[in-house]
mmCIF file of N, CA, C and O in Angstrom:
data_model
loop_
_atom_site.group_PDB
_atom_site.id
_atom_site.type_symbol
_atom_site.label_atom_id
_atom_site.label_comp_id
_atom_site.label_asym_id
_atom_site.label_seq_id
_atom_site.Cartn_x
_atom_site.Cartn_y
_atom_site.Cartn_z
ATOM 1 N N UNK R 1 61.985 -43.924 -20.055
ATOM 2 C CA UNK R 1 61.010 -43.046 -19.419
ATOM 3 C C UNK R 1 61.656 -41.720 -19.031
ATOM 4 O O UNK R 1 60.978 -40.715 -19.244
ATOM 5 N N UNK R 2 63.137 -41.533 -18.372
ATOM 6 C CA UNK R 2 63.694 -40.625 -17.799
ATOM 7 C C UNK R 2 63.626 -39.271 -19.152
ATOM 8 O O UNK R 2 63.134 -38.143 -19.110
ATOM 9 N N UNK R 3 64.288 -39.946 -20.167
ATOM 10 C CA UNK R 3 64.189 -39.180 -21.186
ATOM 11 C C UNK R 3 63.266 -38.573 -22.166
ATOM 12 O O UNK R 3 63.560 -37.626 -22.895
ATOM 13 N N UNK R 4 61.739 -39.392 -22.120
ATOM 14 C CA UNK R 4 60.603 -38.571 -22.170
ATOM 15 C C UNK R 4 60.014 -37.669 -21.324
ATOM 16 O O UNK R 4 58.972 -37.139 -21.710
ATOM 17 N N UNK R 5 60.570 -37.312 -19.986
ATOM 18 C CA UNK R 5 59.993 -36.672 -19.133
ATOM 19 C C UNK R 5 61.046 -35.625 -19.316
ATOM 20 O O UNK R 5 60.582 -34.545 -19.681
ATOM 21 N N UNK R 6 62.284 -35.662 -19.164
ATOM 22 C CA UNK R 6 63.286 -34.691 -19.779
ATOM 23 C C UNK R 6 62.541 -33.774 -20.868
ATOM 24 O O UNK R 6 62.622 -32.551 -20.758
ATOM 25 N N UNK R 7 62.037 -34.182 -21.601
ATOM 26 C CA UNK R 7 62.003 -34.257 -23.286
ATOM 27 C C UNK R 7 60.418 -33.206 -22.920
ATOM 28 O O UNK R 7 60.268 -32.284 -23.721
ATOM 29 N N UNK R 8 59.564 -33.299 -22.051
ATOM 30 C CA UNK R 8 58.432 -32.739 -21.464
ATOM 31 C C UNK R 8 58.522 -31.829 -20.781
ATOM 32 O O UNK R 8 57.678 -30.934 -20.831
ATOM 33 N N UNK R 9 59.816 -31.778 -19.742
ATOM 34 C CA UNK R 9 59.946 -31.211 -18.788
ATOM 35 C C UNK R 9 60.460 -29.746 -19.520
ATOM 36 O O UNK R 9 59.744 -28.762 -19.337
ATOM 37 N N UNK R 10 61.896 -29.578 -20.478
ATOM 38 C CA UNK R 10 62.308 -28.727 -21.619
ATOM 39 C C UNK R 10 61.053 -28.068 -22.015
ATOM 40 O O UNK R 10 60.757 -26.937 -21.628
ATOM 41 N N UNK R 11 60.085 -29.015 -23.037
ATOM 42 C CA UNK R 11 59.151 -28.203 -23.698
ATOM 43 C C UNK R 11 58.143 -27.620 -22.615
ATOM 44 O O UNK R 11 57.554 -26.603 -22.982
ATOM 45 N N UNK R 12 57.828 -28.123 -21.259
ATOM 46 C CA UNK R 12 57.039 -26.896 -20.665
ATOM 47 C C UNK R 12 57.763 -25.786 -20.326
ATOM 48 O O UNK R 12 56.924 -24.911 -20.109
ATOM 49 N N UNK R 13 59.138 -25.228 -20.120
ATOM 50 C CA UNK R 13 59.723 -24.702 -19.597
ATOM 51 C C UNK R 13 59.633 -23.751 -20.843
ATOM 52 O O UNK R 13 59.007 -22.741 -20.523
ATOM 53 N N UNK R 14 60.022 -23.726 -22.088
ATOM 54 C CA UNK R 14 60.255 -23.405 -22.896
ATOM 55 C C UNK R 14 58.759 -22.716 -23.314
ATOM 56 O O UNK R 14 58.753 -21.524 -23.622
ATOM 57 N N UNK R 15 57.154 -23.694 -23.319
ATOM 58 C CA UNK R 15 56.238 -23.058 -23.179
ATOM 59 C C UNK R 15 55.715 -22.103 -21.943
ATOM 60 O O UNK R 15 54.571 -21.655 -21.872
ATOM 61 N N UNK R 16 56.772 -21.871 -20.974
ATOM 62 C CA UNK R 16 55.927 -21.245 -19.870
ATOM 63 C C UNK R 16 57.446 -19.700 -20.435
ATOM 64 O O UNK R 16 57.732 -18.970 -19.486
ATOM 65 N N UNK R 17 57.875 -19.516 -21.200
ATOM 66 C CA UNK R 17 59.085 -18.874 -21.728
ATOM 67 C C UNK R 17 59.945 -18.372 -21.188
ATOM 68 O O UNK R 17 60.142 -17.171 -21.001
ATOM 69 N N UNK R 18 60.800 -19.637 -20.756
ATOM 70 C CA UNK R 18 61.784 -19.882 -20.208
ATOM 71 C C UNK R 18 62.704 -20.190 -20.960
ATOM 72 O O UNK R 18 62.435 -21.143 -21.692
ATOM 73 N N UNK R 19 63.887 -19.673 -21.096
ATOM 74 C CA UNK R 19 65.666 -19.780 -22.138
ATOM 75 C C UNK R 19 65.750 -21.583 -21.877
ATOM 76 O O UNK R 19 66.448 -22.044 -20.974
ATOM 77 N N UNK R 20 65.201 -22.176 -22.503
ATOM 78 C CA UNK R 20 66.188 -23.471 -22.573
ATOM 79 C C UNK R 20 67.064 -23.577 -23.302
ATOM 80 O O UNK R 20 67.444 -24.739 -23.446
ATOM 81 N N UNK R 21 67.685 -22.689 -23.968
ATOM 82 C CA UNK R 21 69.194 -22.941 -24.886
ATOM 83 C C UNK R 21 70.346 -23.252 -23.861
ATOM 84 O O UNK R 21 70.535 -22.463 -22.936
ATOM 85 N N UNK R 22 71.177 -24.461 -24.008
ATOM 86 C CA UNK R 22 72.377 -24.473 -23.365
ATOM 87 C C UNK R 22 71.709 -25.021 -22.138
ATOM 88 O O UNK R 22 72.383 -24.874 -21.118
ATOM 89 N N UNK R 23 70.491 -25.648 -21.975
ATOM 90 C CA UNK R 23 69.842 -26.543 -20.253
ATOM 91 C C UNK R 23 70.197 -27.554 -20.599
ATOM 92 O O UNK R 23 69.954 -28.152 -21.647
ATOM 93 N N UNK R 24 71.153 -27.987 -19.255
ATOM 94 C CA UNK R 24 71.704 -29.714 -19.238
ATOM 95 C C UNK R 24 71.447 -29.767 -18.054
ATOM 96 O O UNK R 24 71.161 -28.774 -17.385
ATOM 97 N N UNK R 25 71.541 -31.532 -17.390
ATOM 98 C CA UNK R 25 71.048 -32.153 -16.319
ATOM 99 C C UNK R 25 71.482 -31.241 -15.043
ATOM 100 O O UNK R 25 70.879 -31.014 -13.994
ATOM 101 N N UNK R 26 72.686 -30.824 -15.491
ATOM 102 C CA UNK R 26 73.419 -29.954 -14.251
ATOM 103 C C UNK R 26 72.295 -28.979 -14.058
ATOM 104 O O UNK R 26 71.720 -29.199 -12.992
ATOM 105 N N UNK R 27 71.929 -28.251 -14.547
ATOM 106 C CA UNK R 27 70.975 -26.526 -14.539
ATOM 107 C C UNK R 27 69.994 -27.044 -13.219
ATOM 108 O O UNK R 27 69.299 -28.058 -13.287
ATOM 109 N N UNK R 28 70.058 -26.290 -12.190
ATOM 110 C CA UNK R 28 69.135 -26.055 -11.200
ATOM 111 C C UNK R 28 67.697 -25.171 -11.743
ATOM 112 O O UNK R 28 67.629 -24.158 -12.439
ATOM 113 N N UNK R 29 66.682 -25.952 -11.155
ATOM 114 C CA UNK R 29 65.352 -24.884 -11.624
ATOM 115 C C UNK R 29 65.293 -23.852 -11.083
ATOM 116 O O UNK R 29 64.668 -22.860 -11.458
ATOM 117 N N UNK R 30 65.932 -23.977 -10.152
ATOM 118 C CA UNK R 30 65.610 -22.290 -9.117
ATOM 119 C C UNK R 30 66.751 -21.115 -9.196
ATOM 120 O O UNK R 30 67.686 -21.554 -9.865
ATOM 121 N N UNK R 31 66.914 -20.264 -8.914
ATOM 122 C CA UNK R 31 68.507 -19.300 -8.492
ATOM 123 C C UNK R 31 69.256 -20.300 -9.367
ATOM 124 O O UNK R 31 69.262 -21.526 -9.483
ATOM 125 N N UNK R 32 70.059 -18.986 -10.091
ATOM 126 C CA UNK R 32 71.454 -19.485 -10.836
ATOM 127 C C UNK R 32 71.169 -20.316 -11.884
ATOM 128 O O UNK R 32 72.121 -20.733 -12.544
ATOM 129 N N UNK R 33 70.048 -20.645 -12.178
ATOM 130 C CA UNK R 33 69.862 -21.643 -13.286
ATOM 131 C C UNK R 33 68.600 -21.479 -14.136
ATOM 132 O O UNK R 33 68.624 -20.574 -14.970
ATOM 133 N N UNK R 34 67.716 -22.088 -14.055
ATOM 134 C CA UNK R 34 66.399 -21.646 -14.783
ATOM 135 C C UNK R 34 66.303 -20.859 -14.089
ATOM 136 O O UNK R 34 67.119 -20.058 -14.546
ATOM 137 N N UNK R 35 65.806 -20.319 -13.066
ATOM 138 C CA UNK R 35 65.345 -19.509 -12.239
ATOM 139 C C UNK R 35 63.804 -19.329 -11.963
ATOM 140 O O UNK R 35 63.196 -18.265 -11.841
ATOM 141 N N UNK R 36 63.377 -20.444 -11.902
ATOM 142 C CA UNK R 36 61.849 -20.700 -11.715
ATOM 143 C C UNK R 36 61.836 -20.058 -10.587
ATOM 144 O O UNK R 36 62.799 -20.304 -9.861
ATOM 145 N N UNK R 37 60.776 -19.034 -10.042
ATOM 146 C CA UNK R 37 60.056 -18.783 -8.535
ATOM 147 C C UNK R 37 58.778 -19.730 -8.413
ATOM 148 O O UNK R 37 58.286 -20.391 -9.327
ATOM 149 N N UNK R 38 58.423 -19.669 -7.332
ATOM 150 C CA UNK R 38 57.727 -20.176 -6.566
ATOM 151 C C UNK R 38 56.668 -20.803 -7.794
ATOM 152 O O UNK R 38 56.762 -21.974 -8.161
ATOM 153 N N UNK R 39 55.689 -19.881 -8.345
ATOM 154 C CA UNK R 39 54.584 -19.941 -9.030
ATOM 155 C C UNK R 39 54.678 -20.802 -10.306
ATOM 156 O O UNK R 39 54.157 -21.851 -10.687
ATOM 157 N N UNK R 40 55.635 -19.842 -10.843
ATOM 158 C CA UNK R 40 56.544 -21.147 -12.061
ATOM 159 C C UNK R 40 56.643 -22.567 -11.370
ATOM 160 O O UNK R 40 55.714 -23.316 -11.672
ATOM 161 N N UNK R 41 57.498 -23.035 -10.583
ATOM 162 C CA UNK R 41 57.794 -24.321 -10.152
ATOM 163 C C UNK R 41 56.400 -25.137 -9.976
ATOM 164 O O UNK R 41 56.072 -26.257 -10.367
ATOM 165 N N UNK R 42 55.675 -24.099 -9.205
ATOM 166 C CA UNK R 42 53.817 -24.605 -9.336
ATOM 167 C C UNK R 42 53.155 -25.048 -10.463
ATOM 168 O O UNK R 42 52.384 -26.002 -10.569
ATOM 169 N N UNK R 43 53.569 -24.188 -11.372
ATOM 170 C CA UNK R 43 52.818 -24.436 -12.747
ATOM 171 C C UNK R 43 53.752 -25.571 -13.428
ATOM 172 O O UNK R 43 53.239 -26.283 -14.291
ATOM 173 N N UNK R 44 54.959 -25.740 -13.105
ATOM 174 C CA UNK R 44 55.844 -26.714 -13.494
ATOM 175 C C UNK R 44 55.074 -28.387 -13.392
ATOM 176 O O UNK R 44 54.773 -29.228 -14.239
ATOM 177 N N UNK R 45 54.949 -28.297 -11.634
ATOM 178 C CA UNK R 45 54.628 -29.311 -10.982
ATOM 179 C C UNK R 45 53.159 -29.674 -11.518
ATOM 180 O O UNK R 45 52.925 -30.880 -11.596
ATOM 181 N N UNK R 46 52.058 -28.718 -11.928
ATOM 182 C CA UNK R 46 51.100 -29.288 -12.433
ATOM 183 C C UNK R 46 50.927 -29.552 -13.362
ATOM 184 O O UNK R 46 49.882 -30.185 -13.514
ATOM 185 N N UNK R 47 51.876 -29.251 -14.781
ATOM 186 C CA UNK R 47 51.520 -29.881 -15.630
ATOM 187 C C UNK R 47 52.294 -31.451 -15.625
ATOM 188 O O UNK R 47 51.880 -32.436 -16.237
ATOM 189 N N UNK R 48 53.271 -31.397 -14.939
ATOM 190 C CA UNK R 48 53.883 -32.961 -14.556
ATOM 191 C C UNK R 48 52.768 -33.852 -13.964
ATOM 192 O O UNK R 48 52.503 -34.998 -14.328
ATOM 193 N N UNK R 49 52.236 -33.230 -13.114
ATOM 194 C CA UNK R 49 51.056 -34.081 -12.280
ATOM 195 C C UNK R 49 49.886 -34.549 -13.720
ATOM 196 O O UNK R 49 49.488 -35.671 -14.031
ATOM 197 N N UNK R 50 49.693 -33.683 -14.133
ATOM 198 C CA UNK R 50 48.706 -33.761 -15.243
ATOM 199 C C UNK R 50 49.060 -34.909 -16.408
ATOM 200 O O UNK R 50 48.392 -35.851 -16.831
ATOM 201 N N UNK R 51 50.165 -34.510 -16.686
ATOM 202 C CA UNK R 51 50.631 -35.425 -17.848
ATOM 203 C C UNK R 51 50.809 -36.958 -16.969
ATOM 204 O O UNK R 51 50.275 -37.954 -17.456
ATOM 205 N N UNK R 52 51.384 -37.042 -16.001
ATOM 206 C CA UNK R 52 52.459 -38.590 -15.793
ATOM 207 C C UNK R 52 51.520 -38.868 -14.666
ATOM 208 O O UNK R 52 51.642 -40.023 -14.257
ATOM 209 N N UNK R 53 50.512 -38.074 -13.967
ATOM 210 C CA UNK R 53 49.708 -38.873 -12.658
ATOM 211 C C UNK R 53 50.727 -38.768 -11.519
ATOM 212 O O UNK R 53 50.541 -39.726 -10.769
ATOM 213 N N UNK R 54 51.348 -38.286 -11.251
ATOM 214 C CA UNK R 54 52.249 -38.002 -10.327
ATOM 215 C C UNK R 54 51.750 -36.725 -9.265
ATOM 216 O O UNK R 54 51.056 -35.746 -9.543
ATOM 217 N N UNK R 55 52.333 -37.090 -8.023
ATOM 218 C CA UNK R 55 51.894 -35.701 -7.282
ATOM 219 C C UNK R 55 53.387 -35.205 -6.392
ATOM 220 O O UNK R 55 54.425 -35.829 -6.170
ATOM 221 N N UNK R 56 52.968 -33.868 -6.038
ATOM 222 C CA UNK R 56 54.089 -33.590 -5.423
ATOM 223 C C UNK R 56 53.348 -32.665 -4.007
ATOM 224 O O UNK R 56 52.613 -31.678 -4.050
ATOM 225 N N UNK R 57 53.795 -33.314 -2.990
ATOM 226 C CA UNK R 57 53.395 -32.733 -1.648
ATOM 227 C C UNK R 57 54.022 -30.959 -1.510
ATOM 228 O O UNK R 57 55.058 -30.370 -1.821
ATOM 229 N N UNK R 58 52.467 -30.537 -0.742
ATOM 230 C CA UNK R 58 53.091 -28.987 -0.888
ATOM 231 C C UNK R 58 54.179 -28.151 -0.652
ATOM 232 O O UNK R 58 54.595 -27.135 -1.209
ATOM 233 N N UNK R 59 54.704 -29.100 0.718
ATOM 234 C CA UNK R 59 56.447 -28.510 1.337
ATOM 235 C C UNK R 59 57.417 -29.060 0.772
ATOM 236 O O UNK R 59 58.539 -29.221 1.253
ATOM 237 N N UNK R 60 56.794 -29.583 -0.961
ATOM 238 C CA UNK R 60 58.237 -30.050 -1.668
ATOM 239 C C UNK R 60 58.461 -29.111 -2.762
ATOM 240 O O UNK R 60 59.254 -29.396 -3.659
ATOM 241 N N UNK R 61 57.749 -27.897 -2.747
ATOM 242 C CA UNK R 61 58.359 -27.071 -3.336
ATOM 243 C C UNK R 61 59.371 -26.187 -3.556
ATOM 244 O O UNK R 61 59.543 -25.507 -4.568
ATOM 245 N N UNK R 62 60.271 -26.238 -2.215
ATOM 246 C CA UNK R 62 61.287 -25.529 -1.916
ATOM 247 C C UNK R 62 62.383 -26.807 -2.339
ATOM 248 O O UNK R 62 63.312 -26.397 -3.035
ATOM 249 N N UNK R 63 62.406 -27.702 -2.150
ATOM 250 C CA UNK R 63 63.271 -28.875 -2.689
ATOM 251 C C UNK R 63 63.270 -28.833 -4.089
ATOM 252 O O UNK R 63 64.372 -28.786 -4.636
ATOM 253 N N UNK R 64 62.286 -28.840 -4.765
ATOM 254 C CA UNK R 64 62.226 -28.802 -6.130
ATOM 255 C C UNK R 64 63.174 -27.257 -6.674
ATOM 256 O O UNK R 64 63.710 -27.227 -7.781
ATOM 257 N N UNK R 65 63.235 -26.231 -5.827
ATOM 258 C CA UNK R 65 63.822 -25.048 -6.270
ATOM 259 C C UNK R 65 65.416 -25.437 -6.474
ATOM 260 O O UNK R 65 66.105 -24.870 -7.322
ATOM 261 N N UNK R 66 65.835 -26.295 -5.746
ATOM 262 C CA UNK R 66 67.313 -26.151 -5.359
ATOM 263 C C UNK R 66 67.374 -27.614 -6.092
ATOM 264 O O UNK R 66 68.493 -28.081 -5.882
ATOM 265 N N UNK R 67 66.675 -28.393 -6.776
ATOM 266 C CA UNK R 67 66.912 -29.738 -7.845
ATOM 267 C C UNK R 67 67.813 -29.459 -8.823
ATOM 268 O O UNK R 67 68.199 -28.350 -8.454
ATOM 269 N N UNK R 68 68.394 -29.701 -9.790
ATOM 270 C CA UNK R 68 68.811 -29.634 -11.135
ATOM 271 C C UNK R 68 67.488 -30.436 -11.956
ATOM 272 O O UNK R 68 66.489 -30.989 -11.496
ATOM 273 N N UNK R 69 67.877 -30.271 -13.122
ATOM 274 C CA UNK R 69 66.949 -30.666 -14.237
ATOM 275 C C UNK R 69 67.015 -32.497 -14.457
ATOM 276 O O UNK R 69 66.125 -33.258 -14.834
ATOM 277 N N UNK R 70 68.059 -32.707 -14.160
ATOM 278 C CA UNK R 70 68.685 -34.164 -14.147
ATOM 279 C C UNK R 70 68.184 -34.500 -13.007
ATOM 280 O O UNK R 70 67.696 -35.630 -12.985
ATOM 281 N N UNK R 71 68.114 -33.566 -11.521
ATOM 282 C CA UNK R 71 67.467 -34.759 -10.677
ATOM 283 C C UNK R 71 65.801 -34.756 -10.669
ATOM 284 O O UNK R 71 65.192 -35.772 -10.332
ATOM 285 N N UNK R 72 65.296 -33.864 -10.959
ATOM 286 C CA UNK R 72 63.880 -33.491 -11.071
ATOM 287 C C UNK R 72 63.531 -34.468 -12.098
ATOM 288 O O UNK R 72 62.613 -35.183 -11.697
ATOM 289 N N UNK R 73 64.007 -34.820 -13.511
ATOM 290 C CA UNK R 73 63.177 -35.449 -14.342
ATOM 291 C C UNK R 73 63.497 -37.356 -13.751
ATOM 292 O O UNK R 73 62.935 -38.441 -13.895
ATOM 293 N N UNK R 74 64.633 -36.857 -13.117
ATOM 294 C CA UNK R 74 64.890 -38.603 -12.354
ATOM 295 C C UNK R 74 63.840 -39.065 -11.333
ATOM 296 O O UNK R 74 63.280 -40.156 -11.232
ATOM 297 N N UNK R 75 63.698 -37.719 -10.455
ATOM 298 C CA UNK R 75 62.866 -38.110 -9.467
ATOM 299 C C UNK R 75 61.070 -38.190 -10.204
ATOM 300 O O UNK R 75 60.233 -38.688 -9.451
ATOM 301 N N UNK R 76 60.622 -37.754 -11.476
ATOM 302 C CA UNK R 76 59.413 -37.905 -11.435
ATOM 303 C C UNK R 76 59.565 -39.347 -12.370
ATOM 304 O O UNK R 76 58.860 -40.273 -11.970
ATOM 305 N N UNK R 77 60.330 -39.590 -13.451
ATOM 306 C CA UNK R 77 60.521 -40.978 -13.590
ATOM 307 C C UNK R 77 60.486 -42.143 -12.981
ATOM 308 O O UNK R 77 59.949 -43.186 -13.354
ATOM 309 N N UNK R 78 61.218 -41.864 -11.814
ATOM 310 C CA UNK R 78 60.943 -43.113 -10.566
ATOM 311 C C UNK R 78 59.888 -43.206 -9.892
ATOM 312 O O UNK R 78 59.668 -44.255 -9.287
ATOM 313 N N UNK R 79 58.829 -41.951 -9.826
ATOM 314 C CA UNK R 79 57.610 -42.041 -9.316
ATOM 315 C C UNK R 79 56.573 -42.177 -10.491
ATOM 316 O O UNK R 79 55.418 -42.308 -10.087
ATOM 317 N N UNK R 80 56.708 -42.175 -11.656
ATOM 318 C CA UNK R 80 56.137 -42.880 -12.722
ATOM 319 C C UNK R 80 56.172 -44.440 -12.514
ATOM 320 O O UNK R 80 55.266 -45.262 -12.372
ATOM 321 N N UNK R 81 57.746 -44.567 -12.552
ATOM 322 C CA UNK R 81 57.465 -46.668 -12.489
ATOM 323 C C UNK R 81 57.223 -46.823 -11.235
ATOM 324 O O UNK R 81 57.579 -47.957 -10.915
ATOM 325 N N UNK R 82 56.767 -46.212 -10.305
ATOM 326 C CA UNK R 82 56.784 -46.455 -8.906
ATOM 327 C C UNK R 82 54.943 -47.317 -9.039
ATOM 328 O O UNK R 82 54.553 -48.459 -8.792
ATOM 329 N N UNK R 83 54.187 -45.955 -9.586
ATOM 330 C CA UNK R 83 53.213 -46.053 -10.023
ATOM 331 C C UNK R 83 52.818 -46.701 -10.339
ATOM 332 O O UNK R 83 51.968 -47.353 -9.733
ATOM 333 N N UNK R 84 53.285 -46.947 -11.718
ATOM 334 C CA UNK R 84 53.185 -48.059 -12.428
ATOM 335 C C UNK R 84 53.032 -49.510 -12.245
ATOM 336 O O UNK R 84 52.080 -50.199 -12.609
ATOM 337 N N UNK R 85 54.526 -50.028 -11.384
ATOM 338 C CA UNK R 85 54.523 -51.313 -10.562
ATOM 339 C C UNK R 85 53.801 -51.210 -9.572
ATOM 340 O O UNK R 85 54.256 -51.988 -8.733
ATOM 341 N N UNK R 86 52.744 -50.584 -9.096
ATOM 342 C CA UNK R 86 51.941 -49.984 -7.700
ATOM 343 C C UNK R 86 50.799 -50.951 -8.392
ATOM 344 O O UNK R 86 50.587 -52.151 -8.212
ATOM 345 N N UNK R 87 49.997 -49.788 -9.435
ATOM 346 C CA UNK R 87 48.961 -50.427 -10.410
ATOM 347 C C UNK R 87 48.825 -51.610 -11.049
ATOM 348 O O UNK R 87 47.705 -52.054 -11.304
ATOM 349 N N UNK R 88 50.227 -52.412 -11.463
ATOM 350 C CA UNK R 88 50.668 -53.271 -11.789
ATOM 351 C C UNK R 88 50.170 -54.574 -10.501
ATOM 352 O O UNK R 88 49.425 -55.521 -10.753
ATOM 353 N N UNK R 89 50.618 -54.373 -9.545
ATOM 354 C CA UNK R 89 50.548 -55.290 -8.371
ATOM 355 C C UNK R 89 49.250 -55.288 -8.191
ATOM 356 O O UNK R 89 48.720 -56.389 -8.342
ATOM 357 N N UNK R 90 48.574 -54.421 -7.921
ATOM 358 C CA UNK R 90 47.441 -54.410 -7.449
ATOM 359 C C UNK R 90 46.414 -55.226 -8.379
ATOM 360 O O UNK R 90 45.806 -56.216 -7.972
ATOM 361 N N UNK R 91 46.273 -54.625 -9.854
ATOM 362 C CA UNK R 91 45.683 -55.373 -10.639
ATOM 363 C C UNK R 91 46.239 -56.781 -10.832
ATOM 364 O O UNK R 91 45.349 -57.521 -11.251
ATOM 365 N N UNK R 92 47.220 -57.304 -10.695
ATOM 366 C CA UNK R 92 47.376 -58.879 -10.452
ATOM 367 C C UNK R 92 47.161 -59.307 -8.971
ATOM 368 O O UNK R 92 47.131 -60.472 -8.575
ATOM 369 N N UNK R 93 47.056 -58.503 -8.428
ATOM 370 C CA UNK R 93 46.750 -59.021 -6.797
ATOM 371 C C UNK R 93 44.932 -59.615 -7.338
ATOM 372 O O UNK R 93 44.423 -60.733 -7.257
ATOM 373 N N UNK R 94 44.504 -58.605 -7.749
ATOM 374 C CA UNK R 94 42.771 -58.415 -7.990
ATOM 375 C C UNK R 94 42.766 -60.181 -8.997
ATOM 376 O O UNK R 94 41.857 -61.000 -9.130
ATOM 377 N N UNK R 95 43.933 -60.180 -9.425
ATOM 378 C CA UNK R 95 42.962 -61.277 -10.785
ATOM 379 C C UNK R 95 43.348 -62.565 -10.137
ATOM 380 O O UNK R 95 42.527 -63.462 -10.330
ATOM 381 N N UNK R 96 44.394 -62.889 -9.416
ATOM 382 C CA UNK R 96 44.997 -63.544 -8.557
ATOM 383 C C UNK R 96 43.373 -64.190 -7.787
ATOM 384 O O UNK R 96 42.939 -65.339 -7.866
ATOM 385 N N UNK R 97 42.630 -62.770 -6.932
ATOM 386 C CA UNK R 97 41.415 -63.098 -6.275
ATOM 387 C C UNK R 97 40.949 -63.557 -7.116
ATOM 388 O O UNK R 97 40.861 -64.739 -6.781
ATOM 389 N N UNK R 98 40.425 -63.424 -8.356
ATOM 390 C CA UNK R 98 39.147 -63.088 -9.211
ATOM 391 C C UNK R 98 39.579 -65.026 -9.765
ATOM 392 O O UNK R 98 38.815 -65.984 -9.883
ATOM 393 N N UNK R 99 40.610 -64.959 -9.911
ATOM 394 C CA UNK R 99 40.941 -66.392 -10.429
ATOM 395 C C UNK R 99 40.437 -67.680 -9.206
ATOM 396 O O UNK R 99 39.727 -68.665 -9.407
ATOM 397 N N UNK R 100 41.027 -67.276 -8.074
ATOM 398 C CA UNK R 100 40.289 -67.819 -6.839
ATOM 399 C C UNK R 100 39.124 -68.069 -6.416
ATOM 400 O O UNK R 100 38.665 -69.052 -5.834
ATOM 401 N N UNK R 101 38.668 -67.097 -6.753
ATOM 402 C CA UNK R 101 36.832 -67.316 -6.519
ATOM 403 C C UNK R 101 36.352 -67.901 -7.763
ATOM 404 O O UNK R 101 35.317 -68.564 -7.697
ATOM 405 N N UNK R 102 36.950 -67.761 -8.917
ATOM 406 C CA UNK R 102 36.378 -69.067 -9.944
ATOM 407 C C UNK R 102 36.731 -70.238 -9.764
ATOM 408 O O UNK R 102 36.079 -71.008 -10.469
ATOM 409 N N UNK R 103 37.503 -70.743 -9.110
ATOM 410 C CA UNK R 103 38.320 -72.027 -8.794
ATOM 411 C C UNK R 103 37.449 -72.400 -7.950
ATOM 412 O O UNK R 103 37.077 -73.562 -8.112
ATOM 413 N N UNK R 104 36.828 -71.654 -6.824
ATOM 414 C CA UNK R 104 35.980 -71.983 -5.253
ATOM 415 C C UNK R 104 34.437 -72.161 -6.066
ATOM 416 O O UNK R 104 33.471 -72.716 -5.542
ATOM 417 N N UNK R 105 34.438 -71.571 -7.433
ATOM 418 C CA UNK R 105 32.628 -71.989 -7.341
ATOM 419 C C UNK R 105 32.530 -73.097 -8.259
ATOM 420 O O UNK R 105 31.379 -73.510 -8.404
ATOM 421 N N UNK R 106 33.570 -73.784 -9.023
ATOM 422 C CA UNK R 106 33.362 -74.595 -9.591
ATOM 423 C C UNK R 106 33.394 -76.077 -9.077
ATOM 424 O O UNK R 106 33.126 -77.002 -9.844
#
């Protein structure tokens, strides 16, 4: 997963035309590195939200400035399977019931 979001994260950067030649995990998005401002990192964050269902709270945009590329695509990966096993539980919690109440009417 880490490495399809990598692999996403590059090509928006690259579509919003941004130098990805020579971007490794080290490269910070903000100062000294990509150099995303504010608006960029915005438009960053929504197409992540868009693609993977992920959200990012509004006062985490200044955190995201000072990330590298390696921890940013780590941190939306882990809130992908976070997700995932979230949705996961829940829908076996549900069939778990659903199995129960067929057991109780028979």
């Amino acid at each position: 997963m880490r490495a399809e979001v990598r692999a996403f994260v590059v090509e928006q950067l690259a579509d919003m035309n941004y130098d990805v030649e020579g971007l490794d995990d080290d490269t910070t998005l903000g100062p000294a590195g990509v150099d995303l401002e504010s608006l960029a990192l915005a438009d960053l964050s929504v197409r992540v939200e868009d693609r993977y269902g992920v959200t990012f709270a509004d006062d985490e945009s200044e955190q995201l400035a000072l990330m590298t590329v390696g921890e940013f695509t780590t941190m939306v990966a882990n809130r992908v399977a976070e997700a995932t096993s979230g949705a996961a539980a829940t829908s076996g919690a549900a069939a778990t019931s659903g199995a129960a109440a067929t057991s109780d009417n028979a």
